[in-house]
Amino acid sequence: MSKVLLVHAKGGPPLGHVLSRTAARAQVHLLALSALPPAVADSAGRLCASVVTPGDAHRSDLVSLIVSRARAVGADAVLTFSEYAVVAVAEACEALGLAGAGGAAALARDKRLMRRTWQRHGLPQPEFRPVATEADLRAAARDLPGPLLLKAAWSAGSTAHQIIRSPHEASAAWARSRDVMAESAQLGYAELHVAEADADFVVERIVTGTAADWFDEPGWGDYVSVEGVVADGTFHPVCLSGRMPTVEPFTERAGITPAPLAQDAQDRIVDLARRAVDALGLRDCGTHTEIKLGADGRMWLIETAARFGGAMTVPQIEEVFGLDLVGMLVDHLLGRPVEWPERALTPARARGAAGSLVVLAVDGDGEAWPERKVWDFPAVAAGVPLSRGSALSVVAESSLTDGRVVPVYDPAAGANTMAALCLLSAADARTVLRDFETLVDAIPRVLPGAREEVPA
């Protein structure tokens, strides 16, 4: 039986989903760089031939650790679904002579390298500057027309984002972003391979997007993501996911599959995603490309990742289009034949729609809840009226346990302050969007209040 070394770290699709699909294709050996979520600890023991959690001393050279473990178990493939381990796994695969994202993986991880690469290829993106010091940021804030967005070059989940509306805000933004990156590292949301990655930043102009020219109805966010895969260096788009509007500064609230776009619009978006992925030179990996939508058909590349989309993007695609992307990628990495979609799948091919909602302590306008609340999914399920036929569930491994106090939303920390991740299935994308709007409005009303003495 083929053997797969799965490298687990924070982020990415739920580990339970990944493990079950991988174990159906091969013998799984798990290298856990982050603690296993309690909700999947038992199933990991059943599904995996081995589970190893290395100590800090053994993780100083992550590539060597992965290579050593892969050789010890006789792995025929090594993969990860975490943004924070993508580069290390790619380099390990290169050393082992196994299929992987390839030597260009860092271009899809470091936002500075990514933007420089796209700049050389003449692809549309916001004007940007790499920044390594506060002085760099102050200079960029003087040179670039605002408003600007400061991003950590190796971050994910919208962490450490700071909007700079005038040059005098640069110093405070720099200090706050540095603090958030340090806090994220303590939580396990940080690059695992590149030393001092938390010191690398990029600042870019905020472009004005609009959803009105792209969607037939209001309520959609002004960006989409193209989910895909690169197999033997060839990009295969799978489908598009739509979004709700972000929460300031740019924290994602919800992703919905499929995106209800006209065929011509989808084709133009997929073409840009293809050019973005091709420019990065990836070889064998999932891809997730985010694109900002503007007026009069304008588009800007936000970023591409050398892995599948996080949260529930992969399970949503399986539910809606019947594609087990995890299993298909495992098969490909093991050298088995895989039939990827000939072109990006459209809403006409979908069996209903599905979406994932990040529960944050803000209302539909992005304003903070007036009082602290305790997370209680049964109260949400029983107290929020949804559309006929809609089904709501909670992703336990990505959510607080019932009875925990919902964190106060911190704009700089982004998804680090989420309370829960919910999955909703419905008849179509429009219904998912409307049900999510209902949930965002109703959740603070149906959740019980927090007592002052209860810790967050």
Tab-separated table of C-alpha atoms in Angstrom:
chain	number	residue	atom	x	y	z
A	1	MET	CA	0.000	0.000	0.000
A	2	SER	CA	1.269	3.495	-0.835
A	3	LYS	CA	2.429	5.609	2.080
A	4	VAL	CA	1.843	9.326	2.586
A	5	LEU	CA	3.485	11.620	5.111
A	6	LEU	CA	0.955	14.314	5.994
A	7	VAL	CA	2.466	17.390	7.649
A	8	HIS	CA	-0.101	19.065	9.879
A	9	ALA	CA	0.048	22.668	11.082
A	10	LYS	CA	-2.483	25.393	11.864
A	11	GLY	CA	-4.788	26.598	9.104
A	12	GLY	CA	-6.057	24.937	5.958
A	13	PRO	CA	-9.080	22.635	5.594
A	14	PRO	CA	-10.252	20.830	8.752
A	15	LEU	CA	-7.811	18.074	9.685
A	16	GLY	CA	-10.627	15.552	10.115
A	17	HIS	CA	-11.698	16.045	6.501
A	18	VAL	CA	-8.125	15.825	5.214
A	19	LEU	CA	-7.281	12.709	7.223
A	20	SER	CA	-10.321	10.705	6.169
A	21	ARG	CA	-9.818	11.482	2.467
A	22	THR	CA	-6.082	10.788	2.568
A	23	ALA	CA	-6.514	7.540	4.496
A	24	ALA	CA	-8.950	6.330	1.842
A	25	ARG	CA	-6.115	6.539	-0.729
A	26	ALA	CA	-3.002	5.508	1.186
A	27	GLN	CA	-1.448	4.610	4.511
A	28	VAL	CA	-1.085	7.877	6.427
A	29	HIS	CA	1.768	8.876	8.684
A	30	LEU	CA	1.060	12.155	10.463
A	31	LEU	CA	3.778	14.639	11.388
A	32	ALA	CA	2.009	17.070	13.701
A	33	LEU	CA	3.771	20.439	13.922
A	34	SER	CA	0.727	21.840	15.756
A	35	ALA	CA	-1.330	20.180	18.453
A	36	LEU	CA	-4.120	18.009	17.100
A	37	PRO	CA	-7.578	19.518	17.577
A	38	PRO	CA	-9.338	17.605	20.390
A	39	ALA	CA	-12.251	16.908	18.059
A	40	VAL	CA	-10.052	14.786	15.770
A	41	ALA	CA	-7.482	13.307	18.170
A	42	ASP	CA	-9.294	9.966	18.416
A	43	SER	CA	-9.908	9.649	14.691
A	44	ALA	CA	-6.261	10.474	13.984
A	45	GLY	CA	-5.249	7.487	16.081
A	46	ARG	CA	-7.569	5.244	14.088
A	47	LEU	CA	-6.777	6.582	10.637
A	48	CYS	CA	-3.004	6.980	10.876
A	49	ALA	CA	-0.326	4.324	10.906
A	50	SER	CA	1.767	6.666	13.042
A	51	VAL	CA	1.442	10.073	14.681
A	52	VAL	CA	4.613	11.969	15.605
A	53	THR	CA	4.754	15.310	17.396
A	54	PRO	CA	8.344	16.572	17.348
A	55	GLY	CA	9.784	18.673	20.132
A	56	ASP	CA	11.023	22.188	19.525
A	57	ALA	CA	14.643	21.050	19.347
A	58	HIS	CA	13.910	18.795	16.384
A	59	ARG	CA	12.016	21.537	14.523
A	60	SER	CA	14.927	23.943	14.160
A	61	ASP	CA	15.635	22.477	10.709
A	62	LEU	CA	12.130	21.723	9.501
A	63	VAL	CA	13.085	20.492	6.039
A	64	SER	CA	15.541	17.972	7.493
A	65	LEU	CA	12.911	16.847	9.983
A	66	ILE	CA	10.354	16.229	7.218
A	67	VAL	CA	12.905	14.468	5.014
A	68	SER	CA	14.044	12.258	7.881
A	69	ARG	CA	10.511	11.293	8.841
A	70	ALA	CA	9.529	10.629	5.223
A	71	ARG	CA	12.487	8.293	4.798
A	72	ALA	CA	11.759	6.552	8.093
A	73	VAL	CA	8.214	5.637	7.050
A	74	GLY	CA	9.062	5.039	3.379
A	75	ALA	CA	6.728	7.799	2.182
A	76	ASP	CA	5.746	7.780	-1.475
A	77	ALA	CA	4.340	11.302	-1.153
A	78	VAL	CA	4.618	14.187	1.294
A	79	LEU	CA	2.007	16.906	1.503
A	80	THR	CA	0.539	19.618	3.684
A	81	PHE	CA	-2.601	21.718	3.548
A	82	SER	CA	-1.294	24.439	5.868
A	83	GLU	CA	-0.047	27.766	4.569
A	84	TYR	CA	2.609	27.835	7.269
A	85	ALA	CA	4.288	24.570	6.177
A	86	VAL	CA	3.988	24.900	2.378
A	87	VAL	CA	7.552	26.055	1.728
A	88	ALA	CA	9.168	23.516	4.048
A	89	VAL	CA	7.219	20.626	2.516
A	90	ALA	CA	8.020	21.800	-1.017
A	91	GLU	CA	11.741	21.899	-0.218
A	92	ALA	CA	11.540	18.487	1.457
A	93	CYS	CA	9.874	17.020	-1.623
A	94	GLU	CA	12.656	18.466	-3.763
A	95	ALA	CA	15.256	16.798	-1.535
A	96	LEU	CA	13.375	13.493	-1.641
A	97	GLY	CA	12.742	13.566	-5.370
A	98	LEU	CA	8.981	13.476	-4.817
A	99	ALA	CA	6.218	15.415	-6.543
A	100	GLY	CA	5.447	18.739	-4.869
A	101	ALA	CA	4.906	22.447	-5.365
A	102	GLY	CA	8.516	22.798	-6.529
A	103	GLY	CA	11.345	25.220	-5.939
A	104	ALA	CA	9.124	28.205	-6.694
A	105	ALA	CA	6.817	27.561	-3.719
A	106	ALA	CA	8.157	30.586	-1.842
A	107	LEU	CA	6.843	32.827	-4.624
A	108	ALA	CA	3.333	31.786	-3.622
A	109	ARG	CA	4.047	32.390	0.070
A	110	ASP	CA	6.120	35.572	0.397
A	111	LYS	CA	3.866	38.424	-0.760
A	112	ARG	CA	6.901	40.535	-1.713
A	113	LEU	CA	8.261	37.879	-4.089
A	114	MET	CA	4.775	37.193	-5.408
A	115	ARG	CA	4.120	40.809	-6.290
A	116	ARG	CA	7.550	41.275	-7.869
A	117	THR	CA	6.969	38.201	-10.032
A	118	TRP	CA	3.576	39.435	-11.191
A	119	GLN	CA	5.048	42.869	-11.817
A	120	ARG	CA	7.635	41.366	-14.167
A	121	HIS	CA	4.828	39.585	-16.040
A	122	GLY	CA	2.751	42.754	-16.336
A	123	LEU	CA	-0.204	41.348	-14.397
A	124	PRO	CA	-2.739	43.714	-12.785
A	125	GLN	CA	-2.248	44.231	-9.072
A	126	PRO	CA	-2.193	47.110	-6.590
A	127	GLU	CA	0.894	49.333	-6.555
A	128	PHE	CA	3.142	48.107	-3.730
A	129	ARG	CA	6.393	48.519	-1.809
A	130	PRO	CA	8.283	45.899	0.246
A	131	VAL	CA	9.030	47.238	3.729
A	132	ALA	CA	11.514	45.870	6.251
A	133	THR	CA	11.701	48.760	8.716
A	134	GLU	CA	9.537	51.511	10.096
A	135	ALA	CA	11.564	53.966	8.039
A	136	ASP	CA	10.727	51.992	4.884
A	137	LEU	CA	7.043	52.213	5.739
A	138	ARG	CA	7.162	55.938	6.436
A	139	ALA	CA	8.873	56.502	3.086
A	140	ALA	CA	6.304	54.371	1.244
A	141	ALA	CA	3.464	56.206	2.971
A	142	ARG	CA	4.880	59.479	1.644
A	143	ASP	CA	5.438	58.167	-1.886
A	144	LEU	CA	2.301	56.115	-2.550
A	145	PRO	CA	-1.142	57.705	-2.797
A	146	GLY	CA	-3.344	56.498	0.044
A	147	PRO	CA	-5.134	54.862	1.569
A	148	LEU	CA	-2.632	52.027	1.962
A	149	LEU	CA	-2.748	48.536	3.408
A	150	LEU	CA	0.162	47.181	5.433
A	151	LYS	CA	0.454	43.372	5.287
A	152	ALA	CA	2.860	40.897	6.827
A	153	ALA	CA	4.586	39.183	3.898
A	154	TRP	CA	4.184	35.683	5.362
A	155	SER	CA	0.854	36.044	7.156
A	156	ALA	CA	-2.484	34.343	6.469
A	157	GLY	CA	-6.065	34.859	7.605
A	158	SER	CA	-5.849	38.661	7.300
A	159	THR	CA	-3.650	38.900	10.381
A	160	ALA	CA	-1.506	42.003	10.948
A	161	HIS	CA	-3.382	44.040	8.336
A	162	GLN	CA	-3.372	47.781	9.013
A	163	ILE	CA	-5.003	50.529	6.966
A	164	ILE	CA	-2.880	53.689	6.699
A	165	ARG	CA	-4.930	56.706	5.635
A	166	SER	CA	-2.207	59.316	6.071
A	167	PRO	CA	1.593	59.216	6.513
A	168	HIS	CA	1.416	60.153	10.180
A	169	GLU	CA	-0.340	56.824	10.915
A	170	ALA	CA	2.604	54.782	9.615
A	171	SER	CA	4.525	54.443	12.888
A	172	ALA	CA	1.521	53.243	14.889
A	173	ALA	CA	0.544	50.805	12.133
A	174	TRP	CA	4.065	49.392	12.053
A	175	ALA	CA	4.141	48.849	15.805
A	176	ARG	CA	0.715	47.225	15.890
A	177	SER	CA	1.423	44.865	12.982
A	178	ARG	CA	4.700	43.755	14.564
A	179	ASP	CA	2.903	43.085	17.856
A	180	VAL	CA	0.172	41.069	16.112
A	181	MET	CA	2.710	38.914	14.295
A	182	ALA	CA	4.386	38.124	17.607
A	183	GLU	CA	1.011	37.271	19.166
A	184	SER	CA	0.090	35.087	16.177
A	185	ALA	CA	3.329	33.156	16.509
A	186	GLN	CA	2.433	32.347	20.112
A	187	LEU	CA	-0.897	30.947	18.866
A	188	GLY	CA	0.802	28.842	16.210
A	189	TYR	CA	-0.272	31.016	13.268
A	190	ALA	CA	3.141	31.800	11.844
A	191	GLU	CA	5.547	30.661	9.141
A	192	LEU	CA	7.320	27.535	10.368
A	193	HIS	CA	10.327	27.395	8.067
A	194	VAL	CA	11.650	30.868	7.261
A	195	ALA	CA	13.584	32.459	10.102
A	196	GLU	CA	12.395	35.907	11.217
A	197	ALA	CA	9.567	35.882	8.649
A	198	ASP	CA	7.519	37.997	11.058
A	199	ALA	CA	9.779	40.966	10.211
A	200	ASP	CA	8.884	41.016	6.507
A	201	PHE	CA	6.083	43.276	5.286
A	202	VAL	CA	4.596	44.778	2.155
A	203	VAL	CA	2.459	47.908	1.811
A	204	GLU	CA	0.123	48.447	-1.123
A	205	ARG	CA	-2.446	50.896	-2.438
A	206	ILE	CA	-6.033	49.994	-1.622
A	207	VAL	CA	-7.872	49.688	-4.917
A	208	THR	CA	-11.577	50.460	-5.120
A	209	GLY	CA	-13.613	47.362	-5.829
A	210	THR	CA	-17.267	46.936	-6.677
A	211	ALA	CA	-19.491	43.869	-6.754
A	212	ALA	CA	-22.343	45.630	-8.572
A	213	ASP	CA	-20.821	45.173	-12.042
A	214	TRP	CA	-20.265	41.457	-11.503
A	215	PHE	CA	-23.208	40.093	-9.502
A	216	ASP	CA	-26.905	40.387	-10.313
A	217	GLU	CA	-27.933	41.019	-6.708
A	218	PRO	CA	-26.612	43.003	-3.732
A	219	GLY	CA	-24.815	41.600	-0.717
A	220	TRP	CA	-21.766	40.061	-2.365
A	221	GLY	CA	-18.207	41.078	-1.600
A	222	ASP	CA	-16.034	42.692	-4.253
A	223	TYR	CA	-13.620	39.780	-4.635
A	224	VAL	CA	-13.693	36.078	-5.484
A	225	SER	CA	-11.323	33.152	-5.287
A	226	VAL	CA	-10.436	30.694	-8.010
A	227	GLU	CA	-9.893	27.217	-6.600
A	228	GLY	CA	-7.619	24.994	-8.625
A	229	VAL	CA	-4.665	22.645	-8.852
A	230	VAL	CA	-1.359	22.502	-10.688
A	231	ALA	CA	-0.532	19.022	-12.003
A	232	ASP	CA	2.780	18.456	-13.778
A	233	GLY	CA	3.067	22.222	-14.160
A	234	THR	CA	-0.329	22.667	-15.802
A	235	PHE	CA	-2.992	24.754	-14.072
A	236	HIS	CA	-6.471	23.242	-13.811
A	237	PRO	CA	-9.168	25.609	-12.507
A	238	VAL	CA	-11.869	23.833	-10.504
A	239	CYS	CA	-14.441	26.472	-9.590
A	240	LEU	CA	-14.992	29.974	-8.195
A	241	SER	CA	-16.082	30.898	-4.694
A	242	GLY	CA	-17.871	34.149	-3.857
A	243	ARG	CA	-17.563	36.168	-0.681
A	244	MET	CA	-19.525	38.327	1.698
A	245	PRO	CA	-18.038	41.800	2.189
A	246	THR	CA	-14.998	41.780	4.454
A	247	VAL	CA	-14.886	43.220	7.961
A	248	GLU	CA	-12.497	46.171	8.306
A	249	PRO	CA	-9.682	46.159	7.548
A	250	PHE	CA	-10.043	43.127	5.256
A	251	THR	CA	-10.986	40.178	7.437
A	252	GLU	CA	-12.915	37.500	5.559
A	253	ARG	CA	-16.366	36.749	6.926
A	254	ALA	CA	-17.692	34.062	4.570
A	255	GLY	CA	-16.904	32.067	1.447
A	256	ILE	CA	-19.681	30.616	-0.727
A	257	THR	CA	-19.413	27.936	-3.418
A	258	PRO	CA	-20.211	28.388	-6.258
A	259	ALA	CA	-19.907	32.078	-7.129
A	260	PRO	CA	-23.044	33.015	-9.138
A	261	LEU	CA	-21.315	34.759	-12.024
A	262	ALA	CA	-22.152	34.954	-15.712
A	263	GLN	CA	-20.065	32.673	-17.928
A	264	ASP	CA	-18.191	35.533	-19.575
A	265	ALA	CA	-17.245	37.027	-16.206
A	266	GLN	CA	-16.112	33.659	-14.873
A	267	ASP	CA	-13.998	33.029	-17.975
A	268	ARG	CA	-12.214	36.377	-17.641
A	269	ILE	CA	-11.530	35.801	-13.951
A	270	VAL	CA	-10.215	32.286	-14.569
A	271	ASP	CA	-7.933	33.572	-17.327
A	272	LEU	CA	-6.326	36.050	-14.932
A	273	ALA	CA	-5.950	33.346	-12.277
A	274	ARG	CA	-4.292	31.082	-14.831
A	275	ARG	CA	-1.788	33.775	-15.797
A	276	ALA	CA	-1.061	34.462	-12.120
A	277	VAL	CA	-0.414	30.809	-11.304
A	278	ASP	CA	1.609	30.211	-14.468
A	279	ALA	CA	3.840	33.191	-13.653
A	280	LEU	CA	4.735	31.666	-10.277
A	281	GLY	CA	5.966	28.429	-11.873
A	282	LEU	CA	4.319	25.971	-9.474
A	283	ARG	CA	4.496	22.264	-10.294
A	284	ASP	CA	2.231	19.912	-8.264
A	285	CYS	CA	-0.062	21.429	-5.631
A	286	GLY	CA	-3.473	22.874	-4.908
A	287	THR	CA	-3.990	26.568	-5.628
A	288	HIS	CA	-6.178	29.317	-4.222
A	289	THR	CA	-6.126	32.662	-6.062
A	290	GLU	CA	-7.969	35.727	-4.766
A	291	ILE	CA	-8.969	38.446	-7.222
A	292	LYS	CA	-10.425	41.902	-6.531
A	293	LEU	CA	-13.279	42.952	-8.823
A	294	GLY	CA	-13.625	46.531	-10.008
A	295	ALA	CA	-15.828	48.703	-12.174
A	296	ASP	CA	-15.876	48.338	-15.961
A	297	GLY	CA	-14.406	44.840	-15.829
A	298	ARG	CA	-11.197	45.794	-14.010
A	299	MET	CA	-9.506	43.180	-11.845
A	300	TRP	CA	-6.492	43.090	-9.520
A	301	LEU	CA	-4.643	40.091	-8.155
A	302	ILE	CA	-4.694	39.879	-4.375
A	303	GLU	CA	-2.676	36.707	-3.832
A	304	THR	CA	-2.151	33.090	-4.862
A	305	ALA	CA	-1.383	30.244	-2.467
A	306	ALA	CA	0.294	26.936	-3.310
A	307	ARG	CA	-2.389	25.004	-1.439
A	308	PHE	CA	-6.143	24.610	-1.460
A	309	GLY	CA	-8.340	27.278	0.121
A	310	GLY	CA	-8.721	27.179	3.879
A	311	ALA	CA	-11.757	27.036	6.159
A	312	MET	CA	-14.407	24.833	4.510
A	313	THR	CA	-13.581	25.582	0.867
A	314	VAL	CA	-12.537	22.007	0.089
A	315	PRO	CA	-15.529	20.332	1.811
A	316	GLN	CA	-17.826	22.832	0.076
A	317	ILE	CA	-16.477	21.826	-3.325
A	318	GLU	CA	-16.954	18.159	-2.503
A	319	GLU	CA	-20.535	18.744	-1.420
A	320	VAL	CA	-21.493	20.981	-4.324
A	321	PHE	CA	-19.546	19.465	-7.214
A	322	GLY	CA	-18.804	15.951	-5.945
A	323	LEU	CA	-15.024	16.391	-6.246
A	324	ASP	CA	-12.812	15.043	-3.470
A	325	LEU	CA	-9.898	17.415	-4.065
A	326	VAL	CA	-7.837	15.986	-1.213
A	327	GLY	CA	-8.118	12.449	-2.525
A	328	MET	CA	-7.501	13.564	-6.105
A	329	LEU	CA	-4.323	15.428	-5.121
A	330	VAL	CA	-3.085	12.435	-3.127
A	331	ASP	CA	-3.665	10.204	-6.143
A	332	HIS	CA	-1.774	12.618	-8.378
A	333	LEU	CA	1.194	12.884	-6.027
A	334	LEU	CA	1.330	9.077	-5.942
A	335	GLY	CA	1.480	8.946	-9.743
A	336	ARG	CA	-2.039	7.689	-10.297
A	337	PRO	CA	-4.169	9.039	-13.168
A	338	VAL	CA	-6.594	11.810	-12.188
A	339	GLU	CA	-9.275	13.437	-14.331
A	340	TRP	CA	-9.238	17.112	-13.446
A	341	PRO	CA	-12.085	19.320	-14.734
A	342	GLU	CA	-11.499	20.439	-18.320
A	343	ARG	CA	-12.600	23.955	-17.337
A	344	ALA	CA	-13.815	25.694	-14.194
A	345	LEU	CA	-17.152	24.289	-13.071
A	346	THR	CA	-20.098	26.678	-13.159
A	347	PRO	CA	-23.226	27.093	-11.002
A	348	ALA	CA	-25.122	25.137	-13.672
A	349	ARG	CA	-23.085	22.052	-12.677
A	350	ALA	CA	-23.620	22.530	-8.949
A	351	ARG	CA	-25.804	20.469	-6.670
A	352	GLY	CA	-27.042	23.318	-4.532
A	353	ALA	CA	-24.555	25.551	-2.737
A	354	ALA	CA	-22.524	25.612	0.457
A	355	GLY	CA	-20.745	28.270	2.449
A	356	SER	CA	-18.617	28.725	5.552
A	357	LEU	CA	-19.199	31.606	7.956
A	358	VAL	CA	-16.538	32.914	10.339
A	359	VAL	CA	-18.308	34.077	13.495
A	360	LEU	CA	-16.799	37.374	14.640
A	361	ALA	CA	-18.097	39.683	17.367
A	362	VAL	CA	-19.234	42.322	14.866
A	363	ASP	CA	-22.578	43.013	13.215
A	364	GLY	CA	-23.392	43.276	9.526
A	365	ASP	CA	-21.935	46.791	9.368
A	366	GLY	CA	-18.715	45.708	11.049
A	367	GLU	CA	-19.596	47.352	14.370
A	368	ALA	CA	-18.589	45.591	17.594
A	369	TRP	CA	-21.283	43.789	19.577
A	370	PRO	CA	-22.423	46.038	22.431
A	371	GLU	CA	-21.810	43.348	25.052
A	372	ARG	CA	-19.779	40.185	25.505
A	373	LYS	CA	-21.432	36.892	24.606
A	374	VAL	CA	-20.875	33.187	25.260
A	375	TRP	CA	-20.625	30.844	22.291
A	376	ASP	CA	-23.515	28.347	22.238
A	377	PHE	CA	-24.117	26.620	18.912
A	378	PRO	CA	-27.351	24.858	20.006
A	379	ALA	CA	-28.775	28.304	20.828
A	380	VAL	CA	-27.819	29.524	17.352
A	381	ALA	CA	-29.241	26.450	15.614
A	382	ALA	CA	-32.510	26.686	17.525
A	383	GLY	CA	-32.889	30.457	17.591
A	384	VAL	CA	-32.039	31.642	14.074
A	385	PRO	CA	-34.684	31.064	11.360
A	386	LEU	CA	-33.097	29.920	8.101
A	387	SER	CA	-34.532	29.269	4.659
A	388	ARG	CA	-36.522	26.105	4.008
A	389	GLY	CA	-34.131	23.283	3.188
A	390	SER	CA	-31.028	25.017	4.568
A	391	ALA	CA	-28.839	22.996	6.934
A	392	LEU	CA	-26.449	24.569	9.450
A	393	SER	CA	-23.618	22.825	11.308
A	394	VAL	CA	-20.583	23.891	13.297
A	395	VAL	CA	-17.001	22.858	12.525
A	396	ALA	CA	-15.998	21.702	15.979
A	397	GLU	CA	-12.244	21.636	15.444
A	398	SER	CA	-12.297	25.256	14.234
A	399	SER	CA	-14.649	26.622	16.900
A	400	LEU	CA	-14.804	27.450	20.567
A	401	THR	CA	-16.461	24.848	22.748
A	402	ASP	CA	-19.920	25.831	23.935
A	403	GLY	CA	-19.721	27.981	27.054
A	404	ARG	CA	-16.560	29.886	26.073
A	405	VAL	CA	-16.675	33.660	25.870
A	406	VAL	CA	-16.563	35.065	22.330
A	407	PRO	CA	-13.379	37.116	21.822
A	408	VAL	CA	-13.632	40.838	21.168
A	409	TYR	CA	-12.953	41.430	17.478
A	410	ASP	CA	-9.510	42.896	16.896
A	411	PRO	CA	-9.178	44.385	13.395
A	412	ALA	CA	-5.423	43.863	13.383
A	413	ALA	CA	-5.650	40.238	14.481
A	414	GLY	CA	-8.202	39.285	11.834
A	415	ALA	CA	-9.375	35.679	12.014
A	416	ASN	CA	-7.337	35.091	15.175
A	417	THR	CA	-10.315	36.511	17.091
A	418	MET	CA	-12.983	34.289	15.516
A	419	ALA	CA	-15.390	32.423	17.761
A	420	ALA	CA	-16.533	29.680	15.428
A	421	LEU	CA	-16.737	28.382	11.884
A	422	CYS	CA	-20.154	27.334	10.625
A	423	LEU	CA	-21.069	25.415	7.468
A	424	LEU	CA	-24.360	26.015	5.702
A	425	SER	CA	-25.861	24.062	2.799
A	426	ALA	CA	-28.761	25.435	0.772
A	427	ALA	CA	-30.518	25.257	-2.570
A	428	ASP	CA	-28.365	27.921	-4.226
A	429	ALA	CA	-25.682	30.512	-3.568
A	430	ARG	CA	-28.178	33.335	-3.160
A	431	THR	CA	-29.917	31.447	-0.348
A	432	VAL	CA	-26.600	30.806	1.417
A	433	LEU	CA	-25.807	34.522	1.243
A	434	ARG	CA	-29.199	35.574	2.621
A	435	ASP	CA	-29.052	32.972	5.408
A	436	PHE	CA	-25.580	34.200	6.362
A	437	GLU	CA	-26.864	37.758	6.533
A	438	THR	CA	-29.636	36.514	8.823
A	439	LEU	CA	-27.133	34.692	11.005
A	440	VAL	CA	-24.802	37.691	11.311
A	441	ASP	CA	-27.702	39.848	12.505
A	442	ALA	CA	-29.252	37.251	14.814
A	443	ILE	CA	-26.290	35.534	16.489
A	444	PRO	CA	-25.589	38.295	19.068
A	445	ARG	CA	-29.290	38.304	19.974
A	446	VAL	CA	-29.585	34.550	20.563
A	447	LEU	CA	-26.266	33.944	22.328
A	448	PRO	CA	-26.305	34.157	26.127
A	449	GLY	CA	-24.546	37.045	27.778
A	450	ALA	CA	-21.161	36.582	29.452
A	451	ARG	CA	-20.708	37.100	33.132
A	452	GLU	CA	-17.958	39.529	33.975
A	453	GLU	CA	-16.022	36.973	35.965
A	454	VAL	CA	-15.904	34.477	33.085
A	455	PRO	CA	-12.504	34.751	31.326
A	456	ALA	CA	-12.284	35.192	27.556
